[in-house]
Amino acid sequence: MPLTFDAPAVIGVLALGTLYVRAAHGRRWPPGRTTAFLLGLATILVVTCSPLAVYDTTFFWVRAVQTVTLLMITPLLLALGAPVRLLLDAFPRAAWLRRHGRGPLARALTFPPVVTAVLVAPVLVLYLTPLYDLTLRSPFVDGLVRLVLVLAGFTYFWTRLGLDPTPREDPHLVSIWIALTEVIFDGALGLVLWLGPLLAPAHYAAAHPGRGPDPRTDQIIGAGVLWIGGDVAGLPFVVALLVRWARDDARRAKQIDAHLDEEETAGPSALWWESDPTLAERFKHR
């Protein structure tokens, strides 16, 4: 089975993995988060050093698998590792990050429509502009695009999962709508690539090894990977989001029940929702 070696990717993975493990060592840090983060780093090695990397300039569908992995799978696993929270816990001097991380600029950059654009735009630009052909010819540009995909995906999952401190705390329903928007764009891009002209036809005609799918079939398979594969890869996130939503509702219900019990013990007073910080803000304008 042919393999390759991507030095920048390997060095980056080893550096991030070492820093994370050292920061988590000696702390009451959930092992599941460490496992998720390290698995996320492992997917980078799979994309850059496995047969996927050997054939990523030969077959369109192979590069589509890389794109889905770097945009949806790798960032989700990294975000599940809650690296920002670990950074703040392990390095008190990083308090500047906590202070500036909730400023106006950070809140604007994590506004839901902006986050949606950050997730969707890189893939649209990659496949609907000459950038795709450039990534096939320039390893440097290809590496930058891969980095952008990981950062875009991480920004999305970081703000939506809420395991790390974030500048904004939007309702869970907003995250559901963003996920649905991403599904729509996946479908639209898949149809364009399926029915549209071939991408980088000269490159793939010269690189085709004489076996495997022809260029048109190759692109149709890749379009399906981007469309269906992207949606399937996002399912674990939707499940995690729904579980967290249910847990937050259960915790909220317990808080309200405890407050009602305290009110009942203390005797009659103001209506209970008038002292509830969320509901009081809603009812005071009525």
C-alpha positions as protocol buffer text, in pm:
chain_id: "A"
residue {
  index: 1
  type: MET
  ca { x: 0 y: 0 z: 0 }
}
residue {
  index: 2
  type: PRO
  ca { x: 170 y: 323 z: -112 }
}
residue {
  index: 3
  type: LEU
  ca { x: 234 y: 591 z: 147 }
}
residue {
  index: 4
  type: THR
  ca { x: 384 y: 936 z: 140 }
}
residue {
  index: 5
  type: PHE
  ca { x: 533 y: 1177 z: 392 }
}
residue {
  index: 6
  type: ASP
  ca { x: 413 y: 1534 z: 441 }
}
residue {
  index: 7
  type: ALA
  ca { x: 672 y: 1693 z: 669 }
}
residue {
  index: 8
  type: PRO
  ca { x: 480 y: 2014 z: 759 }
}
residue {
  index: 9
  type: ALA
  ca { x: 167 y: 1814 z: 845 }
}
residue {
  index: 10
  type: VAL
  ca { x: 358 y: 1561 z: 1056 }
}
residue {
  index: 11
  type: ILE
  ca { x: 550 y: 1831 z: 1242 }
}
residue {
  index: 12
  type: GLY
  ca { x: 233 y: 2031 z: 1307 }
}
residue {
  index: 13
  type: VAL
  ca { x: 44 y: 1724 z: 1431 }
}
residue {
  index: 14
  type: LEU
  ca { x: 328 y: 1619 z: 1662 }
}
residue {
  index: 15
  type: ALA
  ca { x: 361 y: 1972 z: 1801 }
}
residue {
  index: 16
  type: LEU
  ca { x: -11 y: 2016 z: 1868 }
}
residue {
  index: 17
  type: GLY
  ca { x: -47 y: 1667 z: 2011 }
}
residue {
  index: 18
  type: THR
  ca { x: 249 y: 1714 z: 2245 }
}
residue {
  index: 19
  type: LEU
  ca { x: 126 y: 2052 z: 2368 }
}
residue {
  index: 20
  type: TYR
  ca { x: -224 y: 1916 z: 2430 }
}
residue {
  index: 21
  type: VAL
  ca { x: -107 y: 1607 z: 2619 }
}
residue {
  index: 22
  type: ARG
  ca { x: 136 y: 1809 z: 2831 }
}
residue {
  index: 23
  type: ALA
  ca { x: -135 y: 2062 z: 2916 }
}
residue {
  index: 24
  type: ALA
  ca { x: -382 y: 1787 z: 3011 }
}
residue {
  index: 25
  type: HIS
  ca { x: -128 y: 1591 z: 3217 }
}
residue {
  index: 26
  type: GLY
  ca { x: -186 y: 1612 z: 3589 }
}
residue {
  index: 27
  type: ARG
  ca { x: -525 y: 1776 z: 3552 }
}
residue {
  index: 28
  type: ARG
  ca { x: -876 y: 1644 z: 3600 }
}
residue {
  index: 29
  type: TRP
  ca { x: -925 y: 1651 z: 3229 }
}
residue {
  index: 30
  type: PRO
  ca { x: -1181 y: 1411 z: 3075 }
}
residue {
  index: 31
  type: PRO
  ca { x: -1000 y: 1134 z: 2884 }
}
residue {
  index: 32
  type: GLY
  ca { x: -1269 y: 1146 z: 2617 }
}
residue {
  index: 33
  type: ARG
  ca { x: -1167 y: 1498 z: 2521 }
}
residue {
  index: 34
  type: THR
  ca { x: -804 y: 1399 z: 2489 }
}
residue {
  index: 35
  type: THR
  ca { x: -900 y: 1100 z: 2277 }
}
residue {
  index: 36
  type: ALA
  ca { x: -1118 y: 1315 z: 2049 }
}
residue {
  index: 37
  type: PHE
  ca { x: -845 y: 1575 z: 1999 }
}
residue {
  index: 38
  type: LEU
  ca { x: -579 y: 1315 z: 1919 }
}
residue {
  index: 39
  type: LEU
  ca { x: -814 y: 1139 z: 1678 }
}
residue {
  index: 40
  type: GLY
  ca { x: -868 y: 1471 z: 1506 }
}
residue {
  index: 41
  type: LEU
  ca { x: -493 y: 1509 z: 1462 }
}
residue {
  index: 42
  type: ALA
  ca { x: -474 y: 1150 z: 1334 }
}
residue {
  index: 43
  type: THR
  ca { x: -721 y: 1230 z: 1057 }
}
residue {
  index: 44
  type: ILE
  ca { x: -479 y: 1496 z: 934 }
}
residue {
  index: 45
  type: LEU
  ca { x: -211 y: 1229 z: 899 }
}
residue {
  index: 46
  type: VAL
  ca { x: -457 y: 1005 z: 715 }
}
residue {
  index: 47
  type: VAL
  ca { x: -527 y: 1284 z: 466 }
}
residue {
  index: 48
  type: THR
  ca { x: -164 y: 1385 z: 414 }
}
residue {
  index: 49
  type: CYS
  ca { x: 37 y: 1063 z: 447 }
}
residue {
  index: 50
  type: SER
  ca { x: -192 y: 772 z: 352 }
}
residue {
  index: 51
  type: PRO
  ca { x: -284 y: 648 z: 1 }
}
residue {
  index: 52
  type: LEU
  ca { x: -534 y: 934 z: -6 }
}
residue {
  index: 53
  type: ALA
  ca { x: -237 y: 1169 z: -37 }
}
residue {
  index: 54
  type: VAL
  ca { x: -66 y: 949 z: -297 }
}
residue {
  index: 55
  type: TYR
  ca { x: -365 y: 964 z: -534 }
}
residue {
  index: 56
  type: ASP
  ca { x: -504 y: 1308 z: -449 }
}
residue {
  index: 57
  type: THR
  ca { x: -376 y: 1455 z: -777 }
}
residue {
  index: 58
  type: THR
  ca { x: -482 y: 1151 z: -978 }
}
residue {
  index: 59
  type: PHE
  ca { x: -851 y: 1115 z: -894 }
}
residue {
  index: 60
  type: PHE
  ca { x: -1106 y: 1387 z: -828 }
}
residue {
  index: 61
  type: TRP
  ca { x: -1300 y: 1175 z: -576 }
}
residue {
  index: 62
  type: VAL
  ca { x: -991 y: 1123 z: -359 }
}
residue {
  index: 63
  type: ARG
  ca { x: -944 y: 1495 z: -318 }
}
residue {
  index: 64
  type: ALA
  ca { x: -1317 y: 1526 z: -239 }
}
residue {
  index: 65
  type: VAL
  ca { x: -1272 y: 1277 z: 47 }
}
residue {
  index: 66
  type: GLN
  ca { x: -984 y: 1489 z: 176 }
}
residue {
  index: 67
  type: THR
  ca { x: -1197 y: 1803 z: 160 }
}
residue {
  index: 68
  type: VAL
  ca { x: -1486 y: 1650 z: 355 }
}
residue {
  index: 69
  type: THR
  ca { x: -1245 y: 1510 z: 615 }
}
residue {
  index: 70
  type: LEU
  ca { x: -1060 y: 1836 z: 672 }
}
residue {
  index: 71
  type: LEU
  ca { x: -1373 y: 2052 z: 678 }
}
residue {
  index: 72
  type: MET
  ca { x: -1614 y: 1833 z: 876 }
}
residue {
  index: 73
  type: ILE
  ca { x: -1445 y: 1541 z: 1054 }
}
residue {
  index: 74
  type: THR
  ca { x: -1109 y: 1678 z: 1167 }
}
residue {
  index: 75
  type: PRO
  ca { x: -1247 y: 2006 z: 1310 }
}
residue {
  index: 76
  type: LEU
  ca { x: -1534 y: 1832 z: 1489 }
}
residue {
  index: 77
  type: LEU
  ca { x: -1294 y: 1599 z: 1670 }
}
residue {
  index: 78
  type: LEU
  ca { x: -1059 y: 1886 z: 1753 }
}
residue {
  index: 79
  type: ALA
  ca { x: -1347 y: 2096 z: 1889 }
}
residue {
  index: 80
  type: LEU
  ca { x: -1470 y: 1802 z: 2098 }
}
residue {
  index: 81
  type: GLY
  ca { x: -1130 y: 1816 z: 2266 }
}
residue {
  index: 82
  type: ALA
  ca { x: -1211 y: 2166 z: 2400 }
}
residue {
  index: 83
  type: PRO
  ca { x: -856 y: 2295 z: 2336 }
}
residue {
  index: 84
  type: VAL
  ca { x: -937 y: 2658 z: 2421 }
}
residue {
  index: 85
  type: ARG
  ca { x: -1070 y: 2565 z: 2764 }
}
residue {
  index: 86
  type: LEU
  ca { x: -763 y: 2350 z: 2825 }
}
residue {
  index: 87
  type: LEU
  ca { x: -539 y: 2638 z: 2720 }
}
residue {
  index: 88
  type: LEU
  ca { x: -708 y: 2875 z: 2964 }
}
residue {
  index: 89
  type: ASP
  ca { x: -693 y: 2620 z: 3246 }
}
residue {
  index: 90
  type: ALA
  ca { x: -332 y: 2521 z: 3187 }
}
residue {
  index: 91
  type: PHE
  ca { x: -184 y: 2865 z: 3124 }
}
residue {
  index: 92
  type: PRO
  ca { x: -318 y: 3138 z: 3355 }
}
residue {
  index: 93
  type: ARG
  ca { x: -118 y: 3396 z: 3159 }
}
residue {
  index: 94
  type: ALA
  ca { x: -352 y: 3329 z: 2867 }
}
residue {
  index: 95
  type: ALA
  ca { x: -614 y: 3535 z: 3050 }
}
residue {
  index: 96
  type: TRP
  ca { x: -573 y: 3795 z: 2776 }
}
residue {
  index: 97
  type: LEU
  ca { x: -743 y: 3544 z: 2549 }
}
residue {
  index: 98
  type: ARG
  ca { x: -1041 y: 3529 z: 2782 }
}
residue {
  index: 99
  type: ARG
  ca { x: -1052 y: 3908 z: 2804 }
}
residue {
  index: 100
  type: HIS
  ca { x: -1030 y: 3983 z: 2433 }
}
residue {
  index: 101
  type: GLY
  ca { x: -1214 y: 3668 z: 2327 }
}
residue {
  index: 102
  type: ARG
  ca { x: -1548 y: 3823 z: 2425 }
}
residue {
  index: 103
  type: GLY
  ca { x: -1487 y: 4164 z: 2272 }
}
residue {
  index: 104
  type: PRO
  ca { x: -1695 y: 4329 z: 1997 }
}
residue {
  index: 105
  type: LEU
  ca { x: -1470 y: 4203 z: 1718 }
}
residue {
  index: 106
  type: ALA
  ca { x: -1484 y: 3844 z: 1840 }
}
residue {
  index: 107
  type: ARG
  ca { x: -1862 y: 3864 z: 1877 }
}
residue {
  index: 108
  type: ALA
  ca { x: -1897 y: 4003 z: 1526 }
}
residue {
  index: 109
  type: LEU
  ca { x: -1677 y: 3731 z: 1376 }
}
residue {
  index: 110
  type: THR
  ca { x: -1882 y: 3460 z: 1547 }
}
residue {
  index: 111
  type: PHE
  ca { x: -2221 y: 3606 z: 1449 }
}
residue {
  index: 112
  type: PRO
  ca { x: -2424 y: 3309 z: 1310 }
}
residue {
  index: 113
  type: PRO
  ca { x: -2447 y: 3435 z: 948 }
}
residue {
  index: 114
  type: VAL
  ca { x: -2072 y: 3502 z: 953 }
}
residue {
  index: 115
  type: VAL
  ca { x: -2001 y: 3154 z: 1089 }
}
residue {
  index: 116
  type: THR
  ca { x: -2221 y: 3006 z: 817 }
}
residue {
  index: 117
  type: ALA
  ca { x: -2027 y: 3196 z: 550 }
}
residue {
  index: 118
  type: VAL
  ca { x: -1697 y: 3085 z: 702 }
}
residue {
  index: 119
  type: LEU
  ca { x: -1805 y: 2722 z: 676 }
}
residue {
  index: 120
  type: VAL
  ca { x: -1954 y: 2735 z: 326 }
}
residue {
  index: 121
  type: ALA
  ca { x: -1738 y: 2988 z: 141 }
}
residue {
  index: 122
  type: PRO
  ca { x: -1404 y: 2798 z: 134 }
}
residue {
  index: 123
  type: VAL
  ca { x: -1554 y: 2497 z: -45 }
}
residue {
  index: 124
  type: LEU
  ca { x: -1747 y: 2711 z: -294 }
}
residue {
  index: 125
  type: VAL
  ca { x: -1437 y: 2916 z: -372 }
}
residue {
  index: 126
  type: LEU
  ca { x: -1226 y: 2602 z: -403 }
}
residue {
  index: 127
  type: TYR
  ca { x: -1450 y: 2424 z: -653 }
}
residue {
  index: 128
  type: LEU
  ca { x: -1607 y: 2714 z: -841 }
}
residue {
  index: 129
  type: THR
  ca { x: -1295 y: 2919 z: -915 }
}
residue {
  index: 130
  type: PRO
  ca { x: -954 y: 2848 z: -1073 }
}
residue {
  index: 131
  type: LEU
  ca { x: -821 y: 2783 z: -721 }
}
residue {
  index: 132
  type: TYR
  ca { x: -889 y: 2410 z: -756 }
}
residue {
  index: 133
  type: ASP
  ca { x: -663 y: 2376 z: -1058 }
}
residue {
  index: 134
  type: LEU
  ca { x: -396 y: 2576 z: -875 }
}
residue {
  index: 135
  type: THR
  ca { x: -400 y: 2340 z: -577 }
}
residue {
  index: 136
  type: LEU
  ca { x: -323 y: 2052 z: -813 }
}
residue {
  index: 137
  type: ARG
  ca { x: -13 y: 2231 z: -944 }
}
residue {
  index: 138
  type: SER
  ca { x: 119 y: 2402 z: -630 }
}
residue {
  index: 139
  type: PRO
  ca { x: 187 y: 2205 z: -309 }
}
residue {
  index: 140
  type: PHE
  ca { x: 222 y: 2533 z: -121 }
}
residue {
  index: 141
  type: VAL
  ca { x: -123 y: 2657 z: -225 }
}
residue {
  index: 142
  type: ASP
  ca { x: -265 y: 2311 z: -158 }
}
residue {
  index: 143
  type: GLY
  ca { x: -127 y: 2320 z: 196 }
}
residue {
  index: 144
  type: LEU
  ca { x: -273 y: 2665 z: 260 }
}
residue {
  index: 145
  type: VAL
  ca { x: -615 y: 2554 z: 135 }
}
residue {
  index: 146
  type: ARG
  ca { x: -607 y: 2252 z: 364 }
}
residue {
  index: 147
  type: LEU
  ca { x: -519 y: 2474 z: 659 }
}
residue {
  index: 148
  type: VAL
  ca { x: -805 y: 2710 z: 574 }
}
residue {
  index: 149
  type: LEU
  ca { x: -1050 y: 2419 z: 557 }
}
residue {
  index: 150
  type: VAL
  ca { x: -949 y: 2296 z: 904 }
}
residue {
  index: 151
  type: LEU
  ca { x: -964 y: 2646 z: 1055 }
}
residue {
  index: 152
  type: ALA
  ca { x: -1303 y: 2719 z: 894 }
}
residue {
  index: 153
  type: GLY
  ca { x: -1448 y: 2393 z: 1019 }
}
residue {
  index: 154
  type: PHE
  ca { x: -1302 y: 2441 z: 1366 }
}
residue {
  index: 155
  type: THR
  ca { x: -1450 y: 2792 z: 1391 }
}
residue {
  index: 156
  type: TYR
  ca { x: -1789 y: 2648 z: 1308 }
}
residue {
  index: 157
  type: PHE
  ca { x: -1781 y: 2355 z: 1551 }
}
residue {
  index: 158
  type: TRP
  ca { x: -1611 y: 2559 z: 1824 }
}
residue {
  index: 159
  type: THR
  ca { x: -1887 y: 2819 z: 1827 }
}
residue {
  index: 160
  type: ARG
  ca { x: -2172 y: 2569 z: 1785 }
}
residue {
  index: 161
  type: LEU
  ca { x: -2074 y: 2297 z: 2033 }
}
residue {
  index: 162
  type: GLY
  ca { x: -2009 y: 2537 z: 2320 }
}
residue {
  index: 163
  type: LEU
  ca { x: -1759 y: 2310 z: 2498 }
}
residue {
  index: 164
  type: ASP
  ca { x: -1505 y: 2592 z: 2489 }
}
residue {
  index: 165
  type: PRO
  ca { x: -1566 y: 2950 z: 2602 }
}
residue {
  index: 166
  type: THR
  ca { x: -1709 y: 3141 z: 2307 }
}
residue {
  index: 167
  type: PRO
  ca { x: -1781 y: 3510 z: 2240 }
}
residue {
  index: 168
  type: ARG
  ca { x: -2152 y: 3440 z: 2191 }
}
residue {
  index: 169
  type: GLU
  ca { x: -2409 y: 3206 z: 2336 }
}
residue {
  index: 170
  type: ASP
  ca { x: -2675 y: 3161 z: 2071 }
}
residue {
  index: 171
  type: PRO
  ca { x: -2982 y: 2938 z: 2108 }
}
residue {
  index: 172
  type: HIS
  ca { x: -2941 y: 2578 z: 2002 }
}
residue {
  index: 173
  type: LEU
  ca { x: -3202 y: 2629 z: 1733 }
}
residue {
  index: 174
  type: VAL
  ca { x: -2963 y: 2868 z: 1558 }
}
residue {
  index: 175
  type: SER
  ca { x: -2708 y: 2589 z: 1529 }
}
residue {
  index: 176
  type: ILE
  ca { x: -2972 y: 2361 z: 1380 }
}
residue {
  index: 177
  type: TRP
  ca { x: -3056 y: 2621 z: 1116 }
}
residue {
  index: 178
  type: ILE
  ca { x: -2688 y: 2667 z: 1030 }
}
residue {
  index: 179
  type: ALA
  ca { x: -2649 y: 2290 z: 992 }
}
residue {
  index: 180
  type: LEU
  ca { x: -2950 y: 2283 z: 757 }
}
residue {
  index: 181
  type: THR
  ca { x: -2801 y: 2570 z: 556 }
}
residue {
  index: 182
  type: GLU
  ca { x: -2480 y: 2374 z: 516 }
}
residue {
  index: 183
  type: VAL
  ca { x: -2679 y: 2075 z: 390 }
}
residue {
  index: 184
  type: ILE
  ca { x: -2845 y: 2294 z: 125 }
}
residue {
  index: 185
  type: PHE
  ca { x: -2513 y: 2429 z: 2 }
}
residue {
  index: 186
  type: ASP
  ca { x: -2366 y: 2076 z: -7 }
}
residue {
  index: 187
  type: GLY
  ca { x: -2651 y: 1967 z: -230 }
}
residue {
  index: 188
  type: ALA
  ca { x: -2617 y: 2268 z: -458 }
}
residue {
  index: 189
  type: LEU
  ca { x: -2242 y: 2221 z: -498 }
}
residue {
  index: 190
  type: GLY
  ca { x: -2287 y: 1849 z: -559 }
}
residue {
  index: 191
  type: LEU
  ca { x: -2537 y: 1914 z: -839 }
}
residue {
  index: 192
  type: VAL
  ca { x: -2313 y: 2175 z: -1002 }
}
residue {
  index: 193
  type: LEU
  ca { x: -2016 y: 1938 z: -1004 }
}
residue {
  index: 194
  type: TRP
  ca { x: -2228 y: 1644 z: -1118 }
}
residue {
  index: 195
  type: LEU
  ca { x: -2393 y: 1820 z: -1411 }
}
residue {
  index: 196
  type: GLY
  ca { x: -2138 y: 2090 z: -1485 }
}
residue {
  index: 197
  type: PRO
  ca { x: -1814 y: 2092 z: -1683 }
}
residue {
  index: 198
  type: LEU
  ca { x: -1508 y: 1896 z: -1577 }
}
residue {
  index: 199
  type: LEU
  ca { x: -1268 y: 2063 z: -1337 }
}
residue {
  index: 200
  type: ALA
  ca { x: -902 y: 2071 z: -1441 }
}
residue {
  index: 201
  type: PRO
  ca { x: -968 y: 1846 z: -1744 }
}
residue {
  index: 202
  type: ALA
  ca { x: -616 y: 1882 z: -1886 }
}
residue {
  index: 203
  type: HIS
  ca { x: -458 y: 1782 z: -1556 }
}
residue {
  index: 204
  type: TYR
  ca { x: -675 y: 1474 z: -1502 }
}
residue {
  index: 205
  type: ALA
  ca { x: -641 y: 1366 z: -1867 }
}
residue {
  index: 206
  type: ALA
  ca { x: -263 y: 1365 z: -1827 }
}
residue {
  index: 207
  type: ALA
  ca { x: -265 y: 1214 z: -1476 }
}
residue {
  index: 208
  type: HIS
  ca { x: -520 y: 939 z: -1544 }
}
residue {
  index: 209
  type: PRO
  ca { x: -341 y: 605 z: -1489 }
}
residue {
  index: 210
  type: GLY
  ca { x: -552 y: 408 z: -1738 }
}
residue {
  index: 211
  type: ARG
  ca { x: -741 y: 232 z: -1461 }
}
residue {
  index: 212
  type: GLY
  ca { x: -1020 y: 340 z: -1235 }
}
residue {
  index: 213
  type: PRO
  ca { x: -1310 y: 563 z: -1337 }
}
residue {
  index: 214
  type: ASP
  ca { x: -1289 y: 790 z: -1639 }
}
residue {
  index: 215
  type: PRO
  ca { x: -1270 y: 1166 z: -1563 }
}
residue {
  index: 216
  type: ARG
  ca { x: -1646 y: 1227 z: -1595 }
}
residue {
  index: 217
  type: THR
  ca { x: -1737 y: 932 z: -1370 }
}
residue {
  index: 218
  type: ASP
  ca { x: -1457 y: 1033 z: -1135 }
}
residue {
  index: 219
  type: GLN
  ca { x: -1607 y: 1381 z: -1093 }
}
residue {
  index: 220
  type: ILE
  ca { x: -1958 y: 1241 z: -1047 }
}
residue {
  index: 221
  type: ILE
  ca { x: -1828 y: 1018 z: -766 }
}
residue {
  index: 222
  type: GLY
  ca { x: -1649 y: 1315 z: -612 }
}
residue {
  index: 223
  type: ALA
  ca { x: -1965 y: 1524 z: -633 }
}
residue {
  index: 224
  type: GLY
  ca { x: -2150 y: 1252 z: -444 }
}
residue {
  index: 225
  type: VAL
  ca { x: -1877 y: 1243 z: -180 }
}
residue {
  index: 226
  type: LEU
  ca { x: -1903 y: 1618 z: -127 }
}
residue {
  index: 227
  type: TRP
  ca { x: -2284 y: 1609 z: -120 }
}
residue {
  index: 228
  type: ILE
  ca { x: -2373 y: 1293 z: 69 }
}
residue {
  index: 229
  type: GLY
  ca { x: -2041 y: 1249 z: 248 }
}
residue {
  index: 230
  type: GLY
  ca { x: -2055 y: 1602 z: 386 }
}
residue {
  index: 231
  type: ASP
  ca { x: -2405 y: 1548 z: 519 }
}
residue {
  index: 232
  type: VAL
  ca { x: -2318 y: 1210 z: 673 }
}
residue {
  index: 233
  type: ALA
  ca { x: -2003 y: 1353 z: 830 }
}
residue {
  index: 234
  type: GLY
  ca { x: -2217 y: 1625 z: 991 }
}
residue {
  index: 235
  type: LEU
  ca { x: -2460 y: 1380 z: 1151 }
}
residue {
  index: 236
  type: PRO
  ca { x: -2247 y: 1320 z: 1466 }
}
residue {
  index: 237
  type: PHE
  ca { x: -2243 y: 1695 z: 1523 }
}
residue {
  index: 238
  type: VAL
  ca { x: -2621 y: 1720 z: 1492 }
}
residue {
  index: 239
  type: VAL
  ca { x: -2661 y: 1430 z: 1737 }
}
residue {
  index: 240
  type: ALA
  ca { x: -2416 y: 1591 z: 1981 }
}
residue {
  index: 241
  type: LEU
  ca { x: -2603 y: 1920 z: 1947 }
}
residue {
  index: 242
  type: LEU
  ca { x: -2940 y: 1760 z: 2019 }
}
residue {
  index: 243
  type: VAL
  ca { x: -2799 y: 1574 z: 2321 }
}
residue {
  index: 244
  type: ARG
  ca { x: -2653 y: 1895 z: 2460 }
}
residue {
  index: 245
  type: TRP
  ca { x: -2981 y: 2076 z: 2396 }
}
residue {
  index: 246
  type: ALA
  ca { x: -3171 y: 1810 z: 2590 }
}
residue {
  index: 247
  type: ARG
  ca { x: -2921 y: 1823 z: 2876 }
}
residue {
  index: 248
  type: ASP
  ca { x: -2941 y: 2201 z: 2896 }
}
residue {
  index: 249
  type: ASP
  ca { x: -3322 y: 2185 z: 2906 }
}
residue {
  index: 250
  type: ALA
  ca { x: -3310 y: 1922 z: 3180 }
}
residue {
  index: 251
  type: ARG
  ca { x: -3065 y: 2130 z: 3382 }
}
residue {
  index: 252
  type: ARG
  ca { x: -3278 y: 2438 z: 3332 }
}
residue {
  index: 253
  type: ALA
  ca { x: -3589 y: 2249 z: 3449 }
}
residue {
  index: 254
  type: LYS
  ca { x: -3407 y: 2135 z: 3763 }
}
residue {
  index: 255
  type: GLN
  ca { x: -3304 y: 2493 z: 3838 }
}
residue {
  index: 256
  type: ILE
  ca { x: -3663 y: 2614 z: 3802 }
}
residue {
  index: 257
  type: ASP
  ca { x: -3791 y: 2329 z: 4022 }
}
residue {
  index: 258
  type: ALA
  ca { x: -3533 y: 2409 z: 4288 }
}
residue {
  index: 259
  type: HIS
  ca { x: -3629 y: 2776 z: 4275 }
}
residue {
  index: 260
  type: LEU
  ca { x: -3997 y: 2693 z: 4310 }
}
residue {
  index: 261
  type: ASP
  ca { x: -3919 y: 2471 z: 4610 }
}
residue {
  index: 262
  type: GLU
  ca { x: -3728 y: 2758 z: 4772 }
}
residue {
  index: 263
  type: GLU
  ca { x: -4016 y: 2997 z: 4708 }
}
residue {
  index: 264
  type: GLU
  ca { x: -4265 y: 2752 z: 4856 }
}
residue {
  index: 265
  type: THR
  ca { x: -4049 y: 2706 z: 5166 }
}
residue {
  index: 266
  type: ALA
  ca { x: -4003 y: 3080 z: 5213 }
}
residue {
  index: 267
  type: GLY
  ca { x: -4374 y: 3148 z: 5185 }
}
residue {
  index: 268
  type: PRO
  ca { x: -4581 y: 3359 z: 4940 }
}
residue {
  index: 269
  type: SER
  ca { x: -4396 y: 3637 z: 4763 }
}
residue {
  index: 270
  type: ALA
  ca { x: -4369 y: 3772 z: 4411 }
}
residue {
  index: 271
  type: LEU
  ca { x: -4454 y: 3551 z: 4117 }
}
residue {
  index: 272
  type: TRP
  ca { x: -4173 y: 3304 z: 4061 }
}
residue {
  index: 273
  type: TRP
  ca { x: -4099 y: 3408 z: 3704 }
}
residue {
  index: 274
  type: GLU
  ca { x: -4040 y: 3768 z: 3814 }
}
residue {
  index: 275
  type: SER
  ca { x: -3722 y: 3659 z: 3988 }
}
residue {
  index: 276
  type: ASP
  ca { x: -3611 y: 3425 z: 3711 }
}
residue {
  index: 277
  type: PRO
  ca { x: -3341 y: 3619 z: 3517 }
}
residue {
  index: 278
  type: THR
  ca { x: -3446 y: 3490 z: 3176 }
}
residue {
  index: 279
  type: LEU
  ca { x: -3820 y: 3512 z: 3210 }
}
residue {
  index: 280
  type: ALA
  ca { x: -3818 y: 3837 z: 3407 }
}
residue {
  index: 281
  type: GLU
  ca { x: -3644 y: 4011 z: 3119 }
}
residue {
  index: 282
  type: ARG
  ca { x: -3910 y: 3880 z: 2884 }
}
residue {
  index: 283
  type: PHE
  ca { x: -4214 y: 3975 z: 3094 }
}
residue {
  index: 284
  type: LYS
  ca { x: -4103 y: 4315 z: 3220 }
}
residue {
  index: 285
  type: HIS
  ca { x: -4180 y: 4474 z: 2883 }
}
residue {
  index: 286
  type: ARG
  ca { x: -4540 y: 4353 z: 2885 }
}
